[in-house]
Coordinates of C-alpha atoms and ligand atoms in Angstrom, one line a residue:
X1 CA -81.1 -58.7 -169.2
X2 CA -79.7 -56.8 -165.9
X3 CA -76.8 -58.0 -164.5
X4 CA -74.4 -56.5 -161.3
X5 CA -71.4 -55.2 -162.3
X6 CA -68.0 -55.4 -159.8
X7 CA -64.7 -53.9 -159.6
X8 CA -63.6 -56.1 -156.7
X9 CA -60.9 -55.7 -154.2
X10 CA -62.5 -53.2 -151.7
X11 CA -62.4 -54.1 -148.5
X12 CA -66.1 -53.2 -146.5
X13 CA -66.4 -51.2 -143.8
X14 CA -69.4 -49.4 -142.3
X15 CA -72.9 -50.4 -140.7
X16 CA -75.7 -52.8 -142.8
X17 CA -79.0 -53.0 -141.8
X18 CA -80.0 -56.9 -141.8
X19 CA -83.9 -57.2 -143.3
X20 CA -86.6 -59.0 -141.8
X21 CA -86.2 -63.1 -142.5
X22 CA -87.8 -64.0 -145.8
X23 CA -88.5 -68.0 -144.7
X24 CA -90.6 -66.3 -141.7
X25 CA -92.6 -64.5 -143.8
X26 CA -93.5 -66.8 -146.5
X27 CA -95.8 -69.3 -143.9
X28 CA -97.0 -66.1 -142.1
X29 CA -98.3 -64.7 -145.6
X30 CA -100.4 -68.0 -145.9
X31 CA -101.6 -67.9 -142.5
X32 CA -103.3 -64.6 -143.0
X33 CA -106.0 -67.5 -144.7
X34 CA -106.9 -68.8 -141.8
X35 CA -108.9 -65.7 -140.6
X36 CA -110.9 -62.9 -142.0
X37 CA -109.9 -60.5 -139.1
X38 CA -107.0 -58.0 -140.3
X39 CA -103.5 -59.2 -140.5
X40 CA -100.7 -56.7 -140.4
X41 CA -97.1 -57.6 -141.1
X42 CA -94.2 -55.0 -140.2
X43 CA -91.2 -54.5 -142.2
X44 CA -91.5 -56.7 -144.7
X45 CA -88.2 -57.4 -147.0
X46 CA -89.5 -55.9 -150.6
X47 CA -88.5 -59.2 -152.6
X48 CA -89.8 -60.9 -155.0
X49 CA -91.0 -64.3 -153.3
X50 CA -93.0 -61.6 -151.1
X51 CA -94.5 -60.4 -154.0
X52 CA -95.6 -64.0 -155.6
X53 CA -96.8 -64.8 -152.0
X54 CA -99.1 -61.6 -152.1
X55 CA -100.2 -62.0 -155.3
X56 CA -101.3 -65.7 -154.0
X57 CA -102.7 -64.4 -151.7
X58 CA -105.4 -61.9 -154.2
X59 CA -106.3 -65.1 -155.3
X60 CA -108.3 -66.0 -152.8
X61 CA -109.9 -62.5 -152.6
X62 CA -107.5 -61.3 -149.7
X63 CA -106.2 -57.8 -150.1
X64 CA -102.6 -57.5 -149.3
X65 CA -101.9 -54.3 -149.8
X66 CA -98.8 -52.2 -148.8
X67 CA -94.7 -52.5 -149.6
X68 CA -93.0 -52.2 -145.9
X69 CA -95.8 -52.6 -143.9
X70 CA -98.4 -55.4 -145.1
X71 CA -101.7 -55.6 -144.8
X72 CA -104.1 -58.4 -145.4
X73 CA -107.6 -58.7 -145.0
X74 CA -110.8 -59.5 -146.5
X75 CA -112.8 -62.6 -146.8
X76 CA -110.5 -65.9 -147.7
X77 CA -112.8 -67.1 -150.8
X78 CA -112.2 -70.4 -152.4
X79 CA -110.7 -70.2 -155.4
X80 CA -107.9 -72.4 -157.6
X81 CA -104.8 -71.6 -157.6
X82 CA -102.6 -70.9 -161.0
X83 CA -100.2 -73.3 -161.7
X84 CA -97.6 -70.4 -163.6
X85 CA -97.7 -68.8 -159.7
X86 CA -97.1 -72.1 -158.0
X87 CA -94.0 -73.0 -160.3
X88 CA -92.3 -69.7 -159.9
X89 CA -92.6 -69.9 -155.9
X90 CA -92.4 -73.3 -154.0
X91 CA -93.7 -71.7 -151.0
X92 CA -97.2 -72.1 -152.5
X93 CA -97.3 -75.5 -151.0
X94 CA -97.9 -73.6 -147.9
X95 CA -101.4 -73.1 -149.0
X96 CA -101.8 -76.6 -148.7
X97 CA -102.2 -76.6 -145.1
X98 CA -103.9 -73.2 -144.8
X99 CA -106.6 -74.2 -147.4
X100 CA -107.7 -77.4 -146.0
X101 CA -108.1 -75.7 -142.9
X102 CA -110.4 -72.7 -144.0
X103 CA -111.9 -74.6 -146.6
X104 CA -111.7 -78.6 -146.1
X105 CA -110.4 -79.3 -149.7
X106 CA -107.6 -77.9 -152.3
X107 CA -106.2 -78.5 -155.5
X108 CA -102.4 -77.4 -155.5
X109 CA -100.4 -77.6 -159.2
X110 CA -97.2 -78.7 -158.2
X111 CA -94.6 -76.4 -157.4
X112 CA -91.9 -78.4 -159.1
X113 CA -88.0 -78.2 -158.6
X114 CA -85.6 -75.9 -158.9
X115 CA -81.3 -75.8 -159.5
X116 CA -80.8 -77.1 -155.6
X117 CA -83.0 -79.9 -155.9
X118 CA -86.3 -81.6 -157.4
X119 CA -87.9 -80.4 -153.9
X120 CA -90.7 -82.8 -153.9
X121 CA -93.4 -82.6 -150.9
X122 CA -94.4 -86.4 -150.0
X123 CA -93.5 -86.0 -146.5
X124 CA -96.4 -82.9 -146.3
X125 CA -98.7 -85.6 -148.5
X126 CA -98.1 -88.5 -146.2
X127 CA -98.3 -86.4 -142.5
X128 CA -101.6 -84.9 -144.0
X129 CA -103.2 -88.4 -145.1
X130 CA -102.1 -89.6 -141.3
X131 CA -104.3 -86.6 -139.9
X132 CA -107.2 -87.8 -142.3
X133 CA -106.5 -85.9 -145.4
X134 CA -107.7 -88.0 -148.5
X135 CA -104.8 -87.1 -151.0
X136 CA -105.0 -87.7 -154.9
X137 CA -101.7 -87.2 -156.6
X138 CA -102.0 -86.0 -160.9
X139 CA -100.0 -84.9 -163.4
X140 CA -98.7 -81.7 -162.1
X141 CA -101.3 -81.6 -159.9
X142 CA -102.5 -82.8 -156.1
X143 CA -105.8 -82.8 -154.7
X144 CA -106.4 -82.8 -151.2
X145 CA -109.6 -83.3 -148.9
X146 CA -110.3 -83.1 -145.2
X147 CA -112.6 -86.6 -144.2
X148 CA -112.2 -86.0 -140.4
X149 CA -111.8 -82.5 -138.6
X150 CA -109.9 -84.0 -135.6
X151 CA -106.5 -83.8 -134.5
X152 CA -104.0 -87.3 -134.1
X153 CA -100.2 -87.9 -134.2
X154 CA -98.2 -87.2 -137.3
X155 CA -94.3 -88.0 -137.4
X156 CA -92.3 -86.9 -139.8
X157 CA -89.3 -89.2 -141.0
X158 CA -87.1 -86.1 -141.9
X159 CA -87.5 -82.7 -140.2
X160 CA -88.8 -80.6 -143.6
X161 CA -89.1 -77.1 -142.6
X162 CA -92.6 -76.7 -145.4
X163 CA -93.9 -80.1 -144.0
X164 CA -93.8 -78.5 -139.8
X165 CA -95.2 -75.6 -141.7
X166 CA -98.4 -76.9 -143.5
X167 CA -98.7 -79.6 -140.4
X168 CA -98.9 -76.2 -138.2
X169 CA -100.8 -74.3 -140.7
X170 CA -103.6 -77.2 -141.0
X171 CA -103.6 -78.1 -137.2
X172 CA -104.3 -75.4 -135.8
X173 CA -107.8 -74.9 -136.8
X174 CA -108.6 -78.5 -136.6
X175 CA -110.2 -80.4 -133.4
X176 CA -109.2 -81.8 -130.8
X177 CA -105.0 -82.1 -130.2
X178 CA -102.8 -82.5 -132.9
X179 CA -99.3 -84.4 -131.7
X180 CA -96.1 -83.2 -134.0
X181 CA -93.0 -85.3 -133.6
X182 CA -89.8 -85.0 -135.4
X183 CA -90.6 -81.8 -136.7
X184 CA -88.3 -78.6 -138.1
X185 CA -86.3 -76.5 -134.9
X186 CA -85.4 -74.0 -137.2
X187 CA -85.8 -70.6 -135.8
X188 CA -88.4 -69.6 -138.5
X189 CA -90.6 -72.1 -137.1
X190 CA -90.0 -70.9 -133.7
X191 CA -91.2 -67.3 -135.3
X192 CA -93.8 -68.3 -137.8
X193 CA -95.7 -70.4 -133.9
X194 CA -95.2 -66.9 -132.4
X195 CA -96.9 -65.5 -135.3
X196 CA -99.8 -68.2 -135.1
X197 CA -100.2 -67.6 -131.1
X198 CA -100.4 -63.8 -131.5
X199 CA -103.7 -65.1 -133.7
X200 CA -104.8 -66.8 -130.8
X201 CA -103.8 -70.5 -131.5
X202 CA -102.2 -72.7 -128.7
X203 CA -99.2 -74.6 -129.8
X204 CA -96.6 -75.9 -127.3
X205 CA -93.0 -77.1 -128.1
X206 CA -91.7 -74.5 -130.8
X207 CA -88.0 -75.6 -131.2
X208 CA -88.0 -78.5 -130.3
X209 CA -88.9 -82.0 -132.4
X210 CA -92.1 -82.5 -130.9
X211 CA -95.0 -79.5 -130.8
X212 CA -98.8 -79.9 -129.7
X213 CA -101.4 -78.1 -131.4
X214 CA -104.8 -77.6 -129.5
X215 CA -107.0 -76.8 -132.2
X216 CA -109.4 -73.7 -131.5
X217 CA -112.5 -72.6 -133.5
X218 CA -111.5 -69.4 -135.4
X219 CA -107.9 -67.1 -135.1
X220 CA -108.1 -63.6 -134.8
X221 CA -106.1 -60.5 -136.6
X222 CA -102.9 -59.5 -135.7
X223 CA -100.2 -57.2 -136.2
X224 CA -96.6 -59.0 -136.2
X225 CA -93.3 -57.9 -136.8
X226 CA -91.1 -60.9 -138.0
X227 CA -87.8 -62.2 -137.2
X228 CA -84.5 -60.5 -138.8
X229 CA -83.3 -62.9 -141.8
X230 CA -80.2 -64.9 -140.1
X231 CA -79.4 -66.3 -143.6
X232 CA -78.7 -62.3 -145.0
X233 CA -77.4 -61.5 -142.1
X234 CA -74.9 -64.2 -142.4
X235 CA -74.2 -63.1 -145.6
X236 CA -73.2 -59.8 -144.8
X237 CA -71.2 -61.4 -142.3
X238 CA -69.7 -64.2 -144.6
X239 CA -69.2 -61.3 -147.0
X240 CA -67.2 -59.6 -144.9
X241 CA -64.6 -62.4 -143.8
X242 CA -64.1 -62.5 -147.8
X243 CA -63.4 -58.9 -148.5
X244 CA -61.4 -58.1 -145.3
X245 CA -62.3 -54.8 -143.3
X246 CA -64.8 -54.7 -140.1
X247 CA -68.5 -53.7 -140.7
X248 CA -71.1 -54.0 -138.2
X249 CA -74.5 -55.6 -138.8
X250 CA -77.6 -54.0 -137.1
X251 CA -80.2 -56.5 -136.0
X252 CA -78.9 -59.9 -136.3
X253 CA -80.7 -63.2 -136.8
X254 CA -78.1 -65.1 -135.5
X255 CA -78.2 -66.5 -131.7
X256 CA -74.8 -66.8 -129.5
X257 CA -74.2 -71.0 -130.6
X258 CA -75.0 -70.3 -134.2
X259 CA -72.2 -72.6 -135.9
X260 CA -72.0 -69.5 -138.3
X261 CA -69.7 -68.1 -135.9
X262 CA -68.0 -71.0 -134.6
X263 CA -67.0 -71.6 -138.4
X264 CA -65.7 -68.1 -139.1
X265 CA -63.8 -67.6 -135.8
X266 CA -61.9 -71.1 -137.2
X267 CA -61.6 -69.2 -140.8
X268 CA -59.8 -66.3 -137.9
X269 CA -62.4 -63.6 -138.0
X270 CA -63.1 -61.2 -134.7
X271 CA -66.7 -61.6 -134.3
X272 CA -68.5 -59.5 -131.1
X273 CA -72.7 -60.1 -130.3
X274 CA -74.1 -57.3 -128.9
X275 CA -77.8 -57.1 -128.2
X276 CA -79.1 -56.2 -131.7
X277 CA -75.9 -56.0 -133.6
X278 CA -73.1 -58.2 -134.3
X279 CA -69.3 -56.9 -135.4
X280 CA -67.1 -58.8 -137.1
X281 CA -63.3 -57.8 -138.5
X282 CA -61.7 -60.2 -140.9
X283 CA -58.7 -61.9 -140.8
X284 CA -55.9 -61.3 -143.2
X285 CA -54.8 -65.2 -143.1
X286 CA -58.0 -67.0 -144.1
X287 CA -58.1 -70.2 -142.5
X288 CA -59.2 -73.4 -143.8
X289 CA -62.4 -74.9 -142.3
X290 CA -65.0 -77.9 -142.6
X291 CA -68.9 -77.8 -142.7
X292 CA -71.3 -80.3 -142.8
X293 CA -74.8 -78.6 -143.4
X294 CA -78.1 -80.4 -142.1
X295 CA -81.5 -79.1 -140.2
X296 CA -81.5 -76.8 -137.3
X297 CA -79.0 -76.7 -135.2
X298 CA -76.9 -77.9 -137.7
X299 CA -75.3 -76.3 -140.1
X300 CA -77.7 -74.1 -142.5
X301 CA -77.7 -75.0 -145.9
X302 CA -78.7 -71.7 -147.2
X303 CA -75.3 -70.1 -145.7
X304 CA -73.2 -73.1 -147.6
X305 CA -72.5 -71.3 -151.1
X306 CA -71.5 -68.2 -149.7
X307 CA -68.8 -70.3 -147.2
X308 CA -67.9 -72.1 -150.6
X309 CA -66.6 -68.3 -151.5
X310 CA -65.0 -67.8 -148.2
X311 CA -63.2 -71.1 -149.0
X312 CA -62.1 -70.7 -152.2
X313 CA -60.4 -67.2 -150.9
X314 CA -59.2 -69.1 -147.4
X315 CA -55.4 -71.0 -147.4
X316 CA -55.2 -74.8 -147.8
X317 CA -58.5 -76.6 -148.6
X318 CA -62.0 -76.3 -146.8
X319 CA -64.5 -79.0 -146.6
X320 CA -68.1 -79.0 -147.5
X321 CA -70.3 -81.7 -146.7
X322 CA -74.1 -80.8 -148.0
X323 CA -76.8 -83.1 -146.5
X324 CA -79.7 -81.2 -147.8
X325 CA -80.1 -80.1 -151.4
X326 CA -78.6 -82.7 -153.7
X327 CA -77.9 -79.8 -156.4
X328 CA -76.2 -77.2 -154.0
X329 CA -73.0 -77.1 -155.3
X330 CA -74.4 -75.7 -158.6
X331 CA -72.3 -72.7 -157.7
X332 CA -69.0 -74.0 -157.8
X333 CA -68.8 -74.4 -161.5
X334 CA -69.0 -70.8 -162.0
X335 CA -66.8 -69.8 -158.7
X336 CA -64.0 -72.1 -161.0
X337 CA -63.7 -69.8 -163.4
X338 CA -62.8 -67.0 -160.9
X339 CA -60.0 -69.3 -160.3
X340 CA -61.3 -71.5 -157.2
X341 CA -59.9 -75.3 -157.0
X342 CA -62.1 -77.8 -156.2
X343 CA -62.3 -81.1 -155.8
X344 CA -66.0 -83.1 -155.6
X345 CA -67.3 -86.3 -155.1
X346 CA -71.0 -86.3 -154.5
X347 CA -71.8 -84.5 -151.8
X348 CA -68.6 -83.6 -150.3
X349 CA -66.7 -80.8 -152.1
X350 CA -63.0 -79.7 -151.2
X351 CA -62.1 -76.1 -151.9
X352 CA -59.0 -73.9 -152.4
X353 CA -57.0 -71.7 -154.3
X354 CA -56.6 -68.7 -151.9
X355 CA -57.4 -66.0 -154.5
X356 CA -60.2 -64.9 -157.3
X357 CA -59.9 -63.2 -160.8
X358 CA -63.1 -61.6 -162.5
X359 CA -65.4 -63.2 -164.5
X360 CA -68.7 -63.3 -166.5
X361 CA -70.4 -65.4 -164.1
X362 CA -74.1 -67.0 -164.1
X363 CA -76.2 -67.2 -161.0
X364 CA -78.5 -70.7 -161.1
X365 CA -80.2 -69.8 -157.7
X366 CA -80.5 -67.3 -155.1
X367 CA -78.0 -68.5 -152.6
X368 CA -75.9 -69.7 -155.5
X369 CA -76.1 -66.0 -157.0
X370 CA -75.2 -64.3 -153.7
X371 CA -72.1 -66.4 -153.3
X372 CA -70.8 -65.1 -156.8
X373 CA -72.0 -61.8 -155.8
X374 CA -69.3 -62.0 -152.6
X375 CA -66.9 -63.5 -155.3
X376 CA -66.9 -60.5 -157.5
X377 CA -66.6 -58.2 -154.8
X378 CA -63.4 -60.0 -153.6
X379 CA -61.9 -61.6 -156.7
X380 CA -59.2 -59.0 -158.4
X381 CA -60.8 -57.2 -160.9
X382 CA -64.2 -57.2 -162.6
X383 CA -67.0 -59.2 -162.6
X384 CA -70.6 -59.4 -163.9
X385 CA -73.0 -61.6 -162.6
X386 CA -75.7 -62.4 -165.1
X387 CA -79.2 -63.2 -163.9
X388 CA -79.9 -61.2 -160.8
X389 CA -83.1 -62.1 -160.4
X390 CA -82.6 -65.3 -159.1
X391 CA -80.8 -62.8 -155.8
X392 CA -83.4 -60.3 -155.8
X393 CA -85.6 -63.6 -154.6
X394 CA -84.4 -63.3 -150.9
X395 CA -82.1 -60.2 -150.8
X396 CA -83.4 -56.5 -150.7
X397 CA -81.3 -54.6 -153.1
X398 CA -77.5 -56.1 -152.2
X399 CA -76.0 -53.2 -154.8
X400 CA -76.9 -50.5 -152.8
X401 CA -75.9 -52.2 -149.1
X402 CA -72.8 -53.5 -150.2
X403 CA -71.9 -50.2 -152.3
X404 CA -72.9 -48.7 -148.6
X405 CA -69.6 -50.3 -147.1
X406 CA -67.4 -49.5 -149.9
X407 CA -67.9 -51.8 -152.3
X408 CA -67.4 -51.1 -156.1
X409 CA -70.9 -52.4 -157.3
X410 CA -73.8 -51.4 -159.6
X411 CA -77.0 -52.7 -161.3
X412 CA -77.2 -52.6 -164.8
X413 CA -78.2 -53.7 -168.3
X414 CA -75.8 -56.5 -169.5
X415 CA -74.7 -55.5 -173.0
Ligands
EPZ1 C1 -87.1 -74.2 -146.5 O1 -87.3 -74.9 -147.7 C2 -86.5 -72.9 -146.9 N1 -87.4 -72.2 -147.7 C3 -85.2 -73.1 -147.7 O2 -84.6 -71.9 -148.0 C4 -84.2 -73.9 -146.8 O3 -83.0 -74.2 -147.6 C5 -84.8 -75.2 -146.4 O4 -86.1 -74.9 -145.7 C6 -83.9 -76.0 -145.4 O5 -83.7 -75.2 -144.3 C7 -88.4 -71.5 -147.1 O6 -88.5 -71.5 -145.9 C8 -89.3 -70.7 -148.0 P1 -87.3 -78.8 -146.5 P2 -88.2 -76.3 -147.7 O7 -88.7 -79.2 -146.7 O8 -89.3 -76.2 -146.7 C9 -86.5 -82.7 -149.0 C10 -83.7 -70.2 -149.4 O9 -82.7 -70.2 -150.1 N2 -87.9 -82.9 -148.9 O10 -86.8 -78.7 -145.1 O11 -88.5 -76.7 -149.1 C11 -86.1 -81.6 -149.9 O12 -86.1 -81.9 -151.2 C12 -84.5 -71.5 -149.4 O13 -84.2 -69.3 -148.7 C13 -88.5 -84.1 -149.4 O14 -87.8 -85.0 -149.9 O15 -87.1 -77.3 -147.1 C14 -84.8 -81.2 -149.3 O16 -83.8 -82.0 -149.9 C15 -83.9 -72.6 -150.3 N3 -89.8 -84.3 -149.3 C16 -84.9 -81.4 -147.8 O17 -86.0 -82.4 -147.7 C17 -90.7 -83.3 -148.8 O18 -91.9 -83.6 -148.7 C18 -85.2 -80.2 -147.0 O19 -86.4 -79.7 -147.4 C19 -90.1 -82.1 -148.3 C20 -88.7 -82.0 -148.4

């Protein structure tokens, strides 16, 4: 079993190149489906859910060939896919969408939860039987078929980022207009329509809660180069305000209002935007701070267990309110052993302690995982974080970045 091994107290300083945004890539690798023409996606982050997602992708007789640079193409042939695939990677859903537009049915085994949540999809089940989609619900198993090709009004009751995603996916290739309302904002979404335009389909409204889709005919290739990944780059950024130092972030996913920033200027970081970097110094007093996570604009959920760190290392006691994953705080467990003081009820959490000792620590999820990562490198002492693969999901080799700012950090064999 691998496992990272830290000697923490180094403070980080340097430059950290931010990799291209994982959730951007996910519904772009499914949307390669919906043509035969050649897809190319740029600077693609080498992690695993890419991997799963390409090797989805074979299934259906597409070639995806390439690490950095990806390239799809062939003929998308109908085929099932394997439930062992599907269950590793929840993102398979997304061929929901993109089968029943290329081929008018699908039979998806059900991705299944995960630590952060049971992560059911009925809100992509009920928007698709809205649009016409007859939808049989198994064991383990849903089976999905197209009775009418034309578009109509969907409204989601809670903006889910897959749901906007297979709605968009299915949409686009249908006829007629397709109305979207209450739908994701996130800036994924805004990325992944880009994506879908650059194929040639016409979709107004990214970003906001209501899109239009004017279905065409047929997409064409493409060659794309997605957005940078705001939730690593807040990370690196989080991870920063943790340590201490100043490091400097090249190519940042985050926007100017990004409550990110707002939250770690309150915690009394230095934070300075510049065009395609961001710096940020930390603060020797950590202040306290709230957060309430929730869909775009609010608060993202995926940055919440690395501010749980932040707060367990900050003076007096932060708040964390988590209005997305009812299993989130998985991570707070472990970051009590490193000596963190917390306080829960349901989904609000209170957290404290102003310091961190080493630990054997277990990660239970990816953002889970990189929030004990930033523990270990600024608790006193050592740590090992056991099950590393759950952070090599959505973060392209973290020991070698951080040990490129200073940090005290290696990959190895846990004995
Ligand atoms: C996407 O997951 C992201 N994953 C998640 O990032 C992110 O945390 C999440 O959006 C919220 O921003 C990818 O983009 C690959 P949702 P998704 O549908 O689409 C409930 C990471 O760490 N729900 O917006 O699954 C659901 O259970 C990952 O990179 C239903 O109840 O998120 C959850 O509580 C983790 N029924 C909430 O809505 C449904 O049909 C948000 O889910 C769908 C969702």
């Amino acid at each position: 079993m691998d496992s990272y091994v830290i000697e923490g107290g180094k403070k980080l300083y340097g430059e950290v190149r931010v990799q291209r945004s994982k959730n951007a890539v996910l519904p772009m690798l499914a949307g390669a489906l919906l043509t035969e023409d050649k897809i190319v996606l740029r600077e693609c982050p080498a992690i695993t859910d890419v991997k799963i997602m390409k090797s989805l992708l074979s299934v259906f007789s597409k070639t995806a060939s390439g690490e950095e640079t990806v390239t799809i193409e062939g003929e998308s042939l109908r085929a099932s896919l394997p439930s062992y695939l599907c269950a590793k990677l929840r993102a398979s859903s997304l061929f929901l969408g993109a089968c029943l537009a290329v081929f008018g049915e699908v039979e998806l085994p059900l991705p299944g939860g995960c630590a952060i949540g049971k992560r059911p999809i009925d809100l992509h089940l009920s928007a698709l039987r809205s649009l016409g989609v007859s939808v049989v619900e198994g064991e383990g198993f849903v089976r999905c078929r197209v009775t009418r090709r034309r578009g109509g009004r969907v409204v989601l009751p809670y903006p889910s980022v897959g749901a906007t995603e297979n709605l968009l996916l299915y949409s686009v290739l249908s006829e007629g207009e397709t109305i979207l309302s209450g739908v994701a904002r996130e800036p994924e979404i805004v990325d992944f329509v880009s994506f879908l335009k650059s194929m040639g389909a016409k979709i107004r409204g990214a970003g906001e809660s209501e899109m239009v889709v004017e279905g065409v005919s047929r997409l064409r290739g493409t060659e794309y180069t997605p957005m940078f990944d705001r939730i690593e780059c807040g990370s690196y950024l989080i991870a920063c305000a943790c340590t201490g130092g100043e490091i400097e972030i090249l190519g940042n996913g985050l926007q100017k209002k990004d409550l990110l920033l707002a939250k770690l200027r309150q915690n009394g970081c230095k934070i300075a935007l510049g065009n395609d970097k961001i710096q940020i110094k930390a603060s020797r007093d950590k202040m306290p701070f709230s957060l309430r996570t929730g869909p775009y604009p609010a608060f993202a959920t995926d940055l919440h267990p690395m501010m749980g760190t932040l707060a367990a290392l900050s003076g007096g006691e932060s708040l964390l309110v988590e209005t997305v994953f009812e299993n989130r705080f998985s991570y707070l467990t472990e970051l009590e052993r490193m000596g963190a003081i917390v306080h829960r009820n349901g989904n609000f959490a209170f957290v404290g302690g102003g310091r961190l000792h080493g630990a054997t620590v277990l990660a239970h999820d990816l953002r889970g995982g990189a929030a004990l990562l930033l523990a270990g490198l600024s608790a006193e002492g050592k740590t090992i974080v056991l099950h590393p693969e759950y952070i090599d999901r959505g973060y392209t080799q973290p020991e070698i970045k951080f040990a490129s700012l200073g940090a005290r950090i290696e990959r190895k064999p846990y004995e």
